[in-house]
Amino acid sequence: MGMNWLLWSVLLVFLVFGSVPVGSDAGSDPDPDLHPDPPRDPHTPQHTPPHTPRRTFPVLTVQFQTVRKPFESALWILLASLLKLGFHIIPRFSSVVPESCVLIMVGLLVGALIKLLGETLPVLDTQLFFLVLLPPIILDAGYFLPIRPFGENLGTILVFAVVGTLWNSFFMGVVLYGVCLLEGSSQLAGVDLLACLLFSSIASAVDPVAVLAVFEEIHIHELLHILVFGESLLNDAVTVVLYHLFEEFAMMGEVTLVDVFLGVLCFFVVALGGVLVGAVYGLLAAITSRFTSHTRVIEPLFVFLYSYMAYLSAEVFHLSGIMALIACGVVMRPYVEANISHKSYTTIKYFLKMWSSLSETLIFIFLGVSTVAGPHTWNWTFVSATIVLCLLSRVLGVAGLTFFINKFRMVKLTGKDQFIVAYGGLRGAIAFSLAFLLSAEHFPMKNLFLTAIITVVFFTVFVQGMTIRPLVDLLAVKKKKETKFTINEEIHTQFLEHVLVGIEGVCGHYGHRHWKDKLGRLNASYLRRWLIVGERSQEPQLISFYNRLELEQALLVAESGTAGRLTPALPSSASLLAEKQKSVMNVSKEREQRIRKILRANLQKTSQRLRSYSRHALFLEEEEEDDWNEMKLQKQRLEMGRRMSHYLTVPANWQESPPLRRAKTESGNQVKESRPSAAVSVPIVSVESVPPSAPADSGMSPDKTADSPPQTVGGALKSLAGSGRGKGRKPSVTFALDVDEQKLPRCLSDPGPNKIDEEDEEHREWEV
Amino acid sequence: MGSRASSLLREEDIEEIKKETGFSHSQITRLYSRFHSLDKGENGALSREDFQRIPELAINPLGDRIINAFFPEGEDQVNFRGFMRTLAHFRPVEDNEKNKDPTAEPLNSRNNKLLFAFRLYDLDRDDKISRDELLQVLRMMVGVNISDEQLGSIADRTIQEADTNGDMSISFSEFIKVLEKVDVEQKMSIRFLH
């Protein structure tokens, strides 16, 4: 415990001193070393002698100016990340206080320290916020948006986002104006109706960053999460429109009916325009991903660039950038994921998570620092009225809207749900930045607004953020169920969808299922064909899902090295394997190393021997090589996993090499069946193989052992296959060993000698 | 058209259907006019051909199964009562509907919905979804491009995930268990307009 506090204090010190250079940005003297001879006057040569007096060669110079800005930015980011690290090391803390609170507090501390030192504080630059810090968070949210629940609840979400925000803004604005009038103090005298409306439109928008930060940690069930989160994303359009509308009106001074009408029109343009821009860029990204099969390395870059361009393009026209970003992510995801390699998918996922996490951290810290920076105008009436009205309007809005929505929903929202939705309406940095953007000339009460908004943000993040977790437990709100994707759920869900569409057809009822089905059909027949490369375009969704499941489990087996962690959901052969290896849990590291070394050595020899015997060159064409290799790689990894486990059960005397057994699958004549779609979807259970010109259905072919590598798990194989049959299953539980392709050492994440490296590189792509 | 259709439907019938299925009066009359429009032969009952004329069923991969679900065992005609009885399974579940008849479970309860779905899989009515039955359904859903082995492995995996008593088939209780996380009330409900 003491160590943790020490760590924290060290970090804080760093943060403070790191920000001192940031603060003293304006008034820094130019470094004397940069300009040894300032050119003063070219016409007076005698003042600038061509040779300076000889000085010693500087071995070590300090030249901070040139790297100042990047250095400071990097330092801030580094310190923010270290803080995040520190936060998670302290376990008790992180379970009570949400991360956002801690970060704001740290920001406050840092800001206070900087102020004490007398330096100028770095303020949350709105440009920086909107153009750099916000997009990663939104893209992360949009790209991984769970489409099914979002689509099912879209109506509800839209009602909350649009009508709810409108209600909040107007209610709060009008009542606040009334309060200001009633109060009658000089401070509030300059606050007119439009200014109030503008202020309330800023303050009433639920903030996606804050919602994400808090809701991530409480794990409520999917419906509530998607409702609040979807609302926070979609209300951006409303906020943008209202903000610009009221800003214009306030500057113009008077409002006519035409203006109101134009405002409404503007809303539709902003929202739909944003979505359209995003969709266009999403399609472009999908098209581009069709052609990236030769340059896999930059695939993630396209995803990020197109999304960012969508955001920026929308911002150019004052359309809703957030909606553009969401639309882009949603549109491009199914096609891009079908086209890119597995590694690129992982890269995208982790980069997005990393950037969004970093942005979030920075935003909250800067929020804290900016709070200290001020300037503040505190007015008890205004601020308290704001907070009370925020809560009140939210509760009223949610309750009223739910009353109407429940008439149209099949699964009604209960009182508990409504409470969580209302309570989860957190405000955050977007509100703050929008307030910051107000021009001071048109709005003399800007500081008042800023103070009030900061207070609201603090209140929601601290009070609501901290108490929502115990409240969720207290009210026994349904938590998020541990969703392990099961093939059963997927099959039955799709089955039910088909049935329901059919029944709706019988009733003559064209509900949303009908249109969804039509859209899906359109998607399958046109879009998928154009946008997805190769065979995957024809692949039904069920098959892709299944392949993905199998792949994940194959990776699990391969990466774990021992098969002790196999889940019970694996099919038969793997479960048999699991039974065998239940005892294998603790393997000493040295033993593993020894095993790996010997495996590698022997397999290497085989590779040099057998390269020329590659039978696969006979049948396969060039483009199928990739898939074929990858499939074999998959098989081999599994095989490796099995072998490892086998070796670990066998005591040390395994220098002998059991002969290689080659078991044929029942579908022996698979010569033609090397289409990539069939090849890719190799599950653990039955594996197709291209048989050599050997007799078709011989069970074991011991005569092949001569040219085979020594390592096999012949014993284990046989017994597995045997007991597989013994269980009465169909003999599809057999597998072939293609030990020719010597990429095996890779599976154990073993770096291996370089020779195999180069051969490996081009075949390493996983197209899933 | 509406008035002519409803004149063939007597008030007592409507009351009985209402009690049995839980539909409201207007819903019943609306569905009756739909029934009537489907009934090209004008004989007060629907045959399989009448159903097959519905375009949504024609392109539906599970169209035949759905049609079969309407017809009781061995019969070729379904009257309006039977039609409504099948459709009653898809009524949304209402929690304010305190059972007028506490002994009989309403047709649209979660259990009955799941039973209906189960029966769509289980053609031979042996209360088990065998591997072959599952394969048939998968084949219908997935189309012709996928090989038998692939489907076989999917079926194997599905059964293995669900099977708890080791009989290599999915019984009704296993079926319920597998779908416990799925929001069946929403997925199997149609919003019949009041």
mmCIF file with all atom_site columns, C-alpha atoms in Angstrom, chain A residues 410 496 499-500 513, chain B residues 89-92 110 112-117 120 183-190:
data_model
loop_
_atom_site.group_PDB
_atom_site.id
_atom_site.type_symbol
_atom_site.label_atom_id
_atom_site.label_alt_id
_atom_site.label_comp_id
_atom_site.label_asym_id
_atom_site.label_entity_id
_atom_site.label_seq_id
_atom_site.pdbx_PDB_ins_code
_atom_site.Cartn_x
_atom_site.Cartn_y
_atom_site.Cartn_z
_atom_site.occupancy
_atom_site.B_iso_or_equiv
_atom_site.pdbx_formal_charge
_atom_site.auth_seq_id
_atom_site.auth_comp_id
_atom_site.auth_asym_id
_atom_site.auth_atom_id
_atom_site.pdbx_PDB_model_num
ATOM 1  C CA . MET A 1 410 ? -42.878 -5.312  -27.244 1.00 0.00 ? 410 MET A CA 1
ATOM 2  C CA . LEU A 1 496 ? -36.634 -17.707 -35.445 1.00 0.00 ? 496 LEU A CA 1
ATOM 3  C CA . VAL A 1 499 ? -39.987 -18.108 -39.053 1.00 0.00 ? 499 VAL A CA 1
ATOM 4  C CA . LEU A 1 500 ? -41.174 -14.754 -37.889 1.00 0.00 ? 500 LEU A CA 1
ATOM 5  C CA . ARG A 1 513 ? -38.643 -7.595  -39.648 1.00 0.00 ? 513 ARG A CA 1
ATOM 6  C CA . HIS B 2 89  ? -48.257 -18.219 -30.288 1.00 0.00 ? 89  HIS B CA 1
ATOM 7  C CA . PHE B 2 90  ? -46.860 -14.988 -31.649 1.00 0.00 ? 90  PHE B CA 1
ATOM 8  C CA . ARG B 2 91  ? -48.826 -12.600 -29.592 1.00 0.00 ? 91  ARG B CA 1
ATOM 9  C CA . PRO B 2 92  ? -46.611 -10.417 -27.439 1.00 0.00 ? 92  PRO B CA 1
ATOM 10 C CA . ARG B 2 110 ? -42.587 -18.304 -23.303 1.00 0.00 ? 110 ARG B CA 1
ATOM 11 C CA . ASN B 2 112 ? -45.383 -22.441 -25.575 1.00 0.00 ? 112 ASN B CA 1
ATOM 12 C CA . LYS B 2 113 ? -43.502 -20.235 -27.952 1.00 0.00 ? 113 LYS B CA 1
ATOM 13 C CA . LEU B 2 114 ? -40.433 -22.343 -27.466 1.00 0.00 ? 114 LEU B CA 1
ATOM 14 C CA . LEU B 2 115 ? -42.469 -25.493 -27.884 1.00 0.00 ? 115 LEU B CA 1
ATOM 15 C CA . PHE B 2 116 ? -43.765 -24.196 -31.181 1.00 0.00 ? 116 PHE B CA 1
ATOM 16 C CA . ALA B 2 117 ? -40.243 -23.483 -32.368 1.00 0.00 ? 117 ALA B CA 1
ATOM 17 C CA . LEU B 2 120 ? -40.662 -26.828 -36.233 1.00 0.00 ? 120 LEU B CA 1
ATOM 18 C CA . ASP B 2 183 ? -34.979 -12.767 -25.441 1.00 0.00 ? 183 ASP B CA 1
ATOM 19 C CA . VAL B 2 184 ? -37.551 -15.136 -26.814 1.00 0.00 ? 184 VAL B CA 1
ATOM 20 C CA . GLU B 2 185 ? -40.477 -12.945 -25.836 1.00 0.00 ? 185 GLU B CA 1
ATOM 21 C CA . GLN B 2 186 ? -39.288 -10.286 -28.180 1.00 0.00 ? 186 GLN B CA 1
ATOM 22 C CA . LYS B 2 187 ? -37.936 -12.495 -30.919 1.00 0.00 ? 187 LYS B CA 1
ATOM 23 C CA . MET B 2 188 ? -41.086 -14.518 -31.220 1.00 0.00 ? 188 MET B CA 1
ATOM 24 C CA . SER B 2 189 ? -43.665 -11.794 -31.042 1.00 0.00 ? 189 SER B CA 1
ATOM 25 C CA . ILE B 2 190 ? -45.448 -9.922  -33.732 1.00 0.00 ? 190 ILE B CA 1
#
